[in-house]
Short mmCIF file of C-alpha atoms and ligand atoms in Angstrom, two decimals:
data_model
loop_
_atom_site.label_atom_id
_atom_site.label_comp_id
_atom_site.label_asym_id
_atom_site.label_seq_id
_atom_site.Cartn_x
_atom_site.Cartn_y
_atom_site.Cartn_z
CA MET A 1 -24.49 18.47 -7.34
CA GLY A 2 -21.08 16.81 -6.93
CA THR A 3 -18.89 14.96 -9.41
CA VAL A 4 -20.43 11.89 -11.03
CA ILE A 5 -18.05 9.16 -12.26
CA LEU A 6 -19.01 6.00 -14.12
CA GLY A 7 -16.52 3.18 -13.41
CA ILE A 8 -15.94 0.22 -15.72
CA GLU A 9 -14.09 -2.98 -14.75
CA SER A 10 -13.35 -5.77 -17.24
CA SER A 11 -9.85 -7.03 -16.42
CA CYS A 12 -10.61 -10.70 -15.89
CA ASP A 13 -13.93 -12.58 -15.77
CA ASP A 14 -16.29 -10.08 -14.12
CA THR A 15 -17.99 -7.34 -16.12
CA SER A 16 -18.85 -4.52 -13.75
CA ALA A 17 -20.09 -0.93 -13.84
CA ALA A 18 -20.58 1.46 -10.93
CA VAL A 19 -21.68 5.05 -10.45
CA ILE A 20 -20.27 7.25 -7.73
CA ARG A 21 -21.16 10.83 -6.77
CA ASP A 22 -18.09 12.24 -5.03
CA ARG A 23 -17.20 9.42 -2.60
CA ARG A 24 -20.78 8.14 -2.24
CA LEU A 25 -21.45 4.93 -4.16
CA LEU A 26 -24.78 4.98 -6.01
CA SER A 27 -24.59 1.58 -7.74
CA ASN A 28 -22.20 -1.32 -8.31
CA VAL A 29 -23.45 -3.94 -10.79
CA ILE A 30 -21.38 -7.09 -11.40
CA ALA A 31 -22.00 -9.81 -13.99
CA GLY A 32 -19.88 -12.90 -13.33
CA GLN A 33 -19.11 -15.46 -16.04
CA GLU A 34 -20.29 -19.01 -15.33
CA VAL A 35 -18.83 -20.19 -18.64
CA HIS A 36 -15.36 -20.76 -17.10
CA ILE A 37 -16.43 -23.18 -14.36
CA LYS A 38 -16.39 -26.27 -16.55
CA TYR A 39 -12.84 -25.48 -17.73
CA GLY A 40 -11.46 -25.12 -14.18
CA GLY A 41 -10.05 -21.64 -14.88
CA VAL A 42 -10.63 -18.47 -16.89
CA VAL A 43 -10.50 -19.01 -20.68
CA PRO A 44 -9.38 -15.61 -22.07
CA GLU A 45 -11.22 -15.79 -25.40
CA LEU A 46 -14.48 -16.77 -23.71
CA ALA A 47 -13.99 -14.00 -21.16
CA SER A 48 -13.72 -11.29 -23.83
CA ARG A 49 -16.78 -12.61 -25.63
CA ALA A 50 -18.80 -12.59 -22.41
CA HIS A 51 -17.62 -9.02 -21.61
CA GLN A 52 -18.87 -7.94 -25.03
CA GLN A 53 -22.29 -9.40 -24.32
CA ASN A 54 -22.46 -8.00 -20.80
CA ILE A 55 -21.01 -4.53 -20.99
CA VAL A 56 -23.94 -2.57 -22.39
CA PRO A 57 -26.63 -4.12 -20.13
CA VAL A 58 -24.35 -3.86 -17.07
CA VAL A 59 -23.65 -0.15 -17.66
CA ASP A 60 -27.34 0.42 -18.33
CA SER A 61 -28.36 -1.23 -15.02
CA ALA A 62 -25.69 0.66 -13.07
CA MET A 63 -27.00 4.00 -14.39
CA LYS A 64 -30.64 3.05 -13.77
CA GLU A 65 -29.91 1.85 -10.24
CA ALA A 66 -28.02 5.06 -9.52
CA GLY A 67 -30.84 7.16 -10.98
CA VAL A 68 -28.32 9.00 -13.13
CA SER A 69 -28.73 9.89 -16.82
CA ARG A 70 -25.74 9.84 -19.16
CA HIS A 71 -25.75 13.64 -19.35
CA GLU A 72 -25.01 13.85 -15.62
CA ILE A 73 -21.79 11.82 -15.91
CA ASP A 74 -18.65 13.97 -15.64
CA ALA A 75 -16.11 11.30 -16.65
CA VAL A 76 -15.70 7.57 -17.19
CA ALA A 77 -12.96 5.68 -15.33
CA TYR A 78 -11.91 2.28 -16.66
CA THR A 79 -9.36 -0.42 -15.88
CA ARG A 80 -6.34 0.02 -18.16
CA GLY A 81 -4.50 -2.96 -16.63
CA PRO A 82 -3.15 -5.29 -15.44
CA GLY A 83 -5.35 -8.10 -16.72
CA LEU A 84 -6.28 -10.17 -19.77
CA LEU A 85 -5.72 -8.06 -22.87
CA GLY A 86 -8.88 -9.16 -24.71
CA SER A 87 -10.99 -8.48 -21.61
CA LEU A 88 -9.38 -5.08 -20.98
CA LEU A 89 -9.97 -4.13 -24.63
CA VAL A 90 -13.73 -4.49 -24.21
CA GLY A 91 -13.84 -2.04 -21.27
CA SER A 92 -11.42 0.43 -22.84
CA SER A 93 -13.14 0.41 -26.26
CA PHE A 94 -16.51 0.89 -24.64
CA THR A 95 -15.13 3.80 -22.59
CA LYS A 96 -13.57 5.44 -25.66
CA GLY A 97 -16.83 5.28 -27.61
CA PHE A 98 -19.01 6.38 -24.70
CA THR A 99 -16.83 9.35 -23.69
CA ALA A 100 -16.32 10.48 -27.29
CA ALA A 101 -20.09 10.45 -27.87
CA LEU A 102 -20.73 12.52 -24.74
CA GLY A 103 -17.68 14.77 -25.05
CA ILE A 104 -16.45 13.94 -21.53
CA PRO A 105 -12.99 12.83 -20.32
CA MET A 106 -11.88 9.25 -19.74
CA ILE A 107 -9.62 8.25 -16.88
CA GLU A 108 -7.36 5.18 -16.88
CA VAL A 109 -7.11 3.28 -13.61
CA ASN A 110 -4.64 0.67 -12.36
CA HIS A 111 -6.67 -2.32 -11.17
CA LEU A 112 -4.37 -3.05 -8.21
CA GLN A 113 -4.37 0.50 -6.89
CA ALA A 114 -8.15 0.41 -7.26
CA HIS A 115 -8.41 -2.65 -4.98
CA ILE A 116 -6.71 -0.55 -2.28
CA MET A 117 -8.89 2.50 -2.93
CA VAL A 118 -12.08 0.67 -1.80
CA HIS A 119 -11.25 2.00 1.65
CA PHE A 120 -12.35 5.48 0.50
CA ILE A 121 -15.83 4.48 -0.72
CA GLN A 122 -18.77 5.84 1.26
CA SER A 123 -21.86 3.61 1.33
CA GLU A 124 -24.26 1.94 3.75
CA ILE A 125 -21.96 -1.07 4.01
CA SER A 126 -18.69 0.84 4.38
CA PRO A 127 -17.30 0.66 7.89
CA GLY A 128 -16.28 3.86 9.73
CA PRO A 129 -13.76 6.42 8.52
CA ALA A 130 -11.16 5.85 5.81
CA PRO A 131 -7.49 5.32 6.75
CA THR A 132 -5.22 8.34 6.89
CA PHE A 133 -1.79 8.42 5.20
CA PRO A 134 0.51 6.61 5.25
CA PHE A 135 -1.03 3.19 5.69
CA LEU A 136 0.20 -0.29 4.87
CA CYS A 137 -1.99 -2.48 2.67
CA LEU A 138 -1.84 -6.25 2.25
CA LEU A 139 -3.21 -6.68 -1.28
CA VAL A 140 -4.10 -10.31 -1.94
CA SER A 141 -5.84 -11.30 -5.16
CA GLY A 142 -5.92 -14.09 -7.71
CA GLY A 143 -3.08 -12.60 -9.73
CA HIS A 144 -1.14 -10.55 -7.17
CA THR A 145 0.13 -10.56 -3.60
CA GLN A 146 1.74 -7.33 -2.49
CA LEU A 147 2.60 -5.24 0.54
CA VAL A 148 2.00 -1.62 -0.39
CA VAL A 149 2.83 1.57 1.47
CA VAL A 150 0.05 4.00 0.54
CA ARG A 151 1.33 7.58 0.84
CA ASP A 152 -1.66 9.31 -0.72
CA HIS A 153 -4.47 8.54 -3.17
CA HIS A 154 -2.05 8.51 -6.08
CA SER A 155 1.29 7.59 -4.57
CA MET A 156 1.78 3.96 -3.57
CA GLU A 157 4.98 1.99 -3.15
CA ILE A 158 5.18 -1.80 -3.39
CA ILE A 159 7.65 -2.95 -0.70
CA GLY A 160 7.00 -6.69 -1.07
CA ARG A 161 5.52 -8.92 -3.76
CA THR A 162 5.23 -12.55 -4.65
CA ILE A 163 8.12 -13.94 -6.65
CA ASP A 164 5.96 -16.73 -8.11
CA ASP A 165 2.28 -17.61 -7.45
CA ALA A 166 -0.19 -15.21 -5.82
CA ALA A 167 -2.03 -16.21 -2.63
CA GLY A 168 -5.28 -16.56 -4.59
CA GLU A 169 -3.53 -18.84 -7.09
CA ALA A 170 -2.30 -21.00 -4.18
CA PHE A 171 -5.90 -21.29 -2.94
CA ASP A 172 -7.23 -22.05 -6.42
CA LYS A 173 -4.53 -24.52 -7.54
CA CYS A 174 -4.60 -26.49 -4.27
CA ALA A 175 -8.41 -26.43 -4.30
CA LYS A 176 -8.29 -28.00 -7.76
CA LEU A 177 -6.13 -30.83 -6.35
CA LEU A 178 -8.88 -31.39 -3.78
CA GLY A 179 -11.40 -31.67 -6.62
CA LEU A 180 -13.12 -28.36 -5.80
CA PRO A 181 -14.62 -26.14 -8.54
CA TYR A 182 -12.98 -22.94 -9.84
CA PRO A 183 -12.35 -20.51 -8.23
CA GLY A 184 -11.45 -22.68 -5.29
CA GLY A 185 -10.72 -19.98 -2.68
CA PRO A 186 -14.32 -19.58 -1.44
CA HIS A 187 -14.79 -23.39 -1.36
CA VAL A 188 -11.66 -23.86 0.75
CA ASP A 189 -12.93 -21.11 3.06
CA ARG A 190 -16.28 -22.90 3.52
CA LEU A 191 -14.80 -26.40 3.95
CA ALA A 192 -12.12 -25.18 6.36
CA ARG A 193 -14.79 -24.11 8.88
CA GLU A 194 -15.38 -27.81 9.63
CA GLY A 195 -11.71 -28.81 9.62
CA ASP A 196 -8.69 -28.92 11.93
CA PRO A 197 -6.11 -26.31 10.84
CA LEU A 198 -3.32 -28.02 12.82
CA ARG A 199 -3.82 -31.52 11.39
CA PHE A 200 -1.32 -31.16 8.51
CA SER A 201 1.69 -28.94 8.05
CA PHE A 202 3.26 -27.75 4.81
CA ASN A 203 6.50 -26.08 3.72
CA LYS A 204 6.75 -22.36 4.39
CA PRO A 205 9.11 -20.22 2.31
CA ARG A 206 12.21 -18.69 3.86
CA LEU A 207 12.61 -15.48 1.90
CA GLU A 208 14.49 -12.38 3.00
CA GLY A 209 12.72 -9.02 3.09
CA PHE A 210 9.00 -8.63 2.45
CA ASP A 211 8.65 -10.80 -0.67
CA TYR A 212 6.29 -13.75 -0.80
CA SER A 213 6.44 -17.18 -2.45
CA PHE A 214 3.61 -19.70 -2.72
CA SER A 215 4.83 -22.17 -5.36
CA GLY A 216 6.67 -24.32 -2.76
CA LEU A 217 3.48 -24.67 -0.73
CA LYS A 218 1.58 -25.83 -3.80
CA THR A 219 4.26 -28.46 -4.55
CA SER A 220 4.39 -29.64 -0.95
CA PHE A 221 0.58 -29.93 -0.93
CA LEU A 222 0.64 -31.88 -4.20
CA TYR A 223 3.31 -34.36 -3.01
CA MET A 224 1.61 -34.89 0.31
CA LEU A 225 -1.71 -35.69 -1.41
CA ARG A 226 -0.01 -37.97 -3.95
CA ASP A 227 1.87 -39.96 -1.26
CA ASN A 228 -1.22 -40.41 0.88
CA VAL A 229 -3.54 -41.28 -2.01
CA LYS A 230 -1.10 -44.07 -2.95
CA GLU A 231 -1.71 -45.63 0.48
CA ASP A 232 -5.39 -44.82 0.68
CA PRO A 233 -7.35 -43.82 -2.47
CA ALA A 234 -10.07 -42.24 -0.30
CA PHE A 235 -7.55 -40.02 1.56
CA ILE A 236 -8.70 -36.72 0.00
CA GLU A 237 -12.39 -37.44 0.41
CA GLU A 238 -11.99 -38.52 4.04
CA ASN A 239 -9.76 -35.59 5.05
CA LYS A 240 -11.02 -32.78 2.83
CA ALA A 241 -12.01 -30.38 5.59
CA ASP A 242 -8.76 -30.85 7.55
CA LEU A 243 -6.73 -30.45 4.35
CA ALA A 244 -8.59 -27.23 3.48
CA ALA A 245 -8.22 -25.84 7.01
CA SER A 246 -4.50 -26.68 7.22
CA LEU A 247 -3.79 -25.25 3.76
CA GLN A 248 -5.69 -22.07 4.59
CA LYS A 249 -3.86 -21.66 7.91
CA THR A 250 -0.49 -22.01 6.16
CA ILE A 251 -1.37 -19.36 3.57
CA ILE A 252 -2.60 -16.99 6.29
CA ASP A 253 0.52 -17.55 8.44
CA ILE A 254 2.74 -16.74 5.45
CA LEU A 255 0.74 -13.58 4.66
CA LEU A 256 0.64 -12.27 8.22
CA ASN A 257 4.25 -13.07 9.04
CA LYS A 258 5.53 -10.62 6.39
CA LEU A 259 2.84 -8.07 7.19
CA ARG A 260 3.90 -8.07 10.85
CA ARG A 261 7.53 -7.57 9.85
CA ALA A 262 6.68 -4.82 7.36
CA SER A 263 4.67 -2.96 9.98
CA SER A 264 7.44 -3.12 12.56
CA LYS A 265 10.15 -2.14 10.03
CA THR A 266 8.21 0.82 8.57
CA GLY A 267 6.61 1.83 11.89
CA ILE A 268 3.21 2.03 10.13
CA ARG A 269 0.39 0.80 12.36
CA GLN A 270 -2.60 1.60 10.16
CA ILE A 271 -3.10 -1.67 8.33
CA ALA A 272 -5.53 -2.32 5.47
CA LEU A 273 -6.55 -5.47 3.66
CA ALA A 274 -7.68 -5.59 -0.01
CA GLY A 275 -8.24 -7.90 -2.99
CA GLY A 276 -10.27 -11.05 -3.64
CA VAL A 277 -8.56 -13.19 -0.99
CA SER A 278 -9.46 -10.61 1.65
CA ALA A 279 -12.96 -12.15 1.45
CA ASN A 280 -11.50 -15.16 3.31
CA SER A 281 -13.23 -15.44 6.68
CA ALA A 282 -10.24 -16.98 8.49
CA LEU A 283 -7.87 -14.32 7.14
CA ARG A 284 -10.26 -11.58 8.31
CA ALA A 285 -10.41 -13.17 11.78
CA ALA A 286 -6.65 -13.79 11.99
CA ILE A 287 -5.71 -10.25 10.96
CA GLY A 288 -8.15 -8.97 13.59
CA GLU A 289 -6.32 -10.96 16.29
CA GLU A 290 -2.98 -9.78 14.96
CA ALA A 291 -4.23 -6.17 15.10
CA ASN A 292 -5.21 -6.58 18.75
CA ARG A 293 -1.82 -8.06 19.63
CA ASN A 294 0.14 -5.33 17.83
CA ASN A 295 -2.10 -2.38 18.51
CA TRP A 296 -2.84 -1.82 14.82
CA GLU A 297 -5.69 0.29 13.53
CA LEU A 298 -7.27 -2.15 11.08
CA PHE A 299 -9.26 -1.48 7.89
CA ILE A 300 -11.08 -4.49 6.42
CA PRO A 301 -13.21 -3.86 3.31
CA PRO A 302 -16.87 -4.96 3.16
CA LEU A 303 -17.14 -8.32 1.41
CA ALA A 304 -18.82 -6.76 -1.64
CA TYR A 305 -15.66 -4.69 -2.36
CA THR A 306 -13.09 -7.47 -1.99
CA THR A 307 -13.38 -9.34 -5.30
CA ASP A 308 -13.35 -7.53 -8.65
CA ASN A 309 -15.92 -4.73 -8.92
CA ALA A 310 -16.30 -1.36 -10.62
CA ALA A 311 -16.95 0.60 -7.40
CA MET A 312 -13.19 0.46 -6.82
CA ILE A 313 -12.56 1.83 -10.33
CA ALA A 314 -15.11 4.62 -9.85
CA ILE A 315 -13.63 5.80 -6.50
CA THR A 316 -10.10 5.76 -7.95
CA GLY A 317 -11.39 7.65 -10.98
CA TYR A 318 -12.99 10.23 -8.70
CA TYR A 319 -9.66 11.07 -7.01
CA ARG A 320 -7.90 11.18 -10.37
CA TYR A 321 -10.63 13.47 -11.72
CA LEU A 322 -9.95 15.92 -8.88
CA GLU A 323 -6.30 16.11 -10.01
CA GLY A 324 -7.19 16.34 -13.72
CA TYR A 325 -5.49 13.02 -14.60
CA PHE A 326 -7.31 12.42 -17.88
CA SER A 327 -6.29 9.99 -20.64
CA SER A 328 -6.04 10.67 -24.34
CA ASP A 329 -7.94 8.31 -26.60
CA ASP A 330 -4.76 6.74 -27.99
CA VAL A 331 -4.01 5.08 -24.62
CA THR A 332 -3.98 1.29 -25.02
CA PRO A 333 -4.73 -1.38 -22.37
CA LEU A 334 -1.80 -3.07 -20.64
CA ALA A 335 -1.72 -6.75 -19.65
CA ARG A 336 1.10 -5.82 -17.27
CA MET A 337 0.90 -2.46 -15.58
CA TYR A 338 3.07 -1.13 -12.78
CA PHE A 339 2.77 1.69 -10.31
O1 LIG B 401 -9.32 -9.70 -6.70
P1 LIG B 401 -9.95 -10.84 -7.41
O2 LIG B 401 -11.44 -10.89 -7.52
O3 LIG B 401 -9.39 -10.98 -8.85
C1 LIG B 401 -8.08 -10.68 -9.19
O4 LIG B 401 -7.79 -9.47 -9.41
O5 LIG B 401 -7.28 -11.64 -9.19
O6 LIG B 401 -9.43 -12.16 -6.67
C2 LIG B 401 -9.86 -13.43 -7.04
C3 LIG B 401 -9.20 -14.44 -6.10
C4 LIG B 401 -9.38 -15.89 -6.53
O7 LIG B 401 -8.13 -16.53 -6.46
C5 LIG B 401 -10.36 -16.45 -5.48
O8 LIG B 401 -10.19 -17.83 -5.22
C6 LIG B 401 -9.97 -15.62 -4.27
O9 LIG B 401 -9.78 -14.32 -4.78
N1 LIG B 401 -11.02 -15.62 -3.25
C7 LIG B 401 -10.90 -16.24 -2.05
C8 LIG B 401 -12.13 -16.06 -1.38
N2 LIG B 401 -12.97 -15.35 -2.20
C9 LIG B 401 -12.26 -15.09 -3.34
N3 LIG B 401 -9.86 -16.89 -1.51
C10 LIG B 401 -10.03 -17.41 -0.27
N4 LIG B 401 -11.18 -17.29 0.43
C11 LIG B 401 -12.26 -16.64 -0.07
N5 LIG B 401 -13.39 -16.53 0.63
ZN1 LIG B 402 -8.70 -7.94 -8.80
#
């Protein structure tokens, strides 16, 4: 009958539950939280309250959609961290109660490793075969930007990371300066389709090794807007699409420049993309062109598995289940969690 894992994700502002049987995804239900939009960012206390309201109905729908009863579940995997502590607590407390009641194991999962593990999900929307080991993953999300060498399902090494803002933060903070709603990344993506990516240029960091930096770009974007708005108050409104396209191109150039170097230094030519920013249409196109130029074998996740979801927690939990990596019930969530 296979191994059935229920996955729970509650690290930020999406409450999600998914059911997987072996590698085959049976359901992946996500409840977003509209409440943050008017504040222009995630408000932690409101996020935990919304998780509390959502978690039971979301788990219930995931099980119904999967056609799985609670007695068929072999283990529950949940996000232990990194993330907002109050949000993580809702998922971990739910998991503790649920597994204790059913007498089944619980499995802690690192949210960032889980983003990478989406490449092992089997479903109608999953592209062909999963990568083989080792592969190099560009993990770009709202909170993290990392280059990771993935040696097996459990062994991953971060060879480059951002020293300040994440790529998603750069999208969101600059989008806010353009007057776009939170999270700004998808709005920049949409606007940029109508704009000229070569119209404006911004500072690019000059960092050694594979580390990233995006705070300089944000400052350069801010100053450029401020100087131009002084001359022409309608500057942003009149140039929004070109600004979005040029900003997006700069972020993508920065991301791909280090990825190219990391691939040539490590000799790894299987390249994967993961995390919320990997939903960006221009990034997906640009990495495709880069792959053709460099003869990479490229793995791009389906859009549904790019931003936060519990399918990624369930698939990671499945591989941990096979190794018997279970957690005791005194394990606490971690706002910062390393691997
Ligand atoms: O992985 P994720 O859902 O949450 C974190 O773990 O951080 O990533 C969210 C980030 C946000 O910064 C959001 O603006 C960005 O992903 N994002 C995008 C797009 N869709 C989501 N950025 C650029 N283009 C998109 N289409
Ligand atoms: Zn995430």
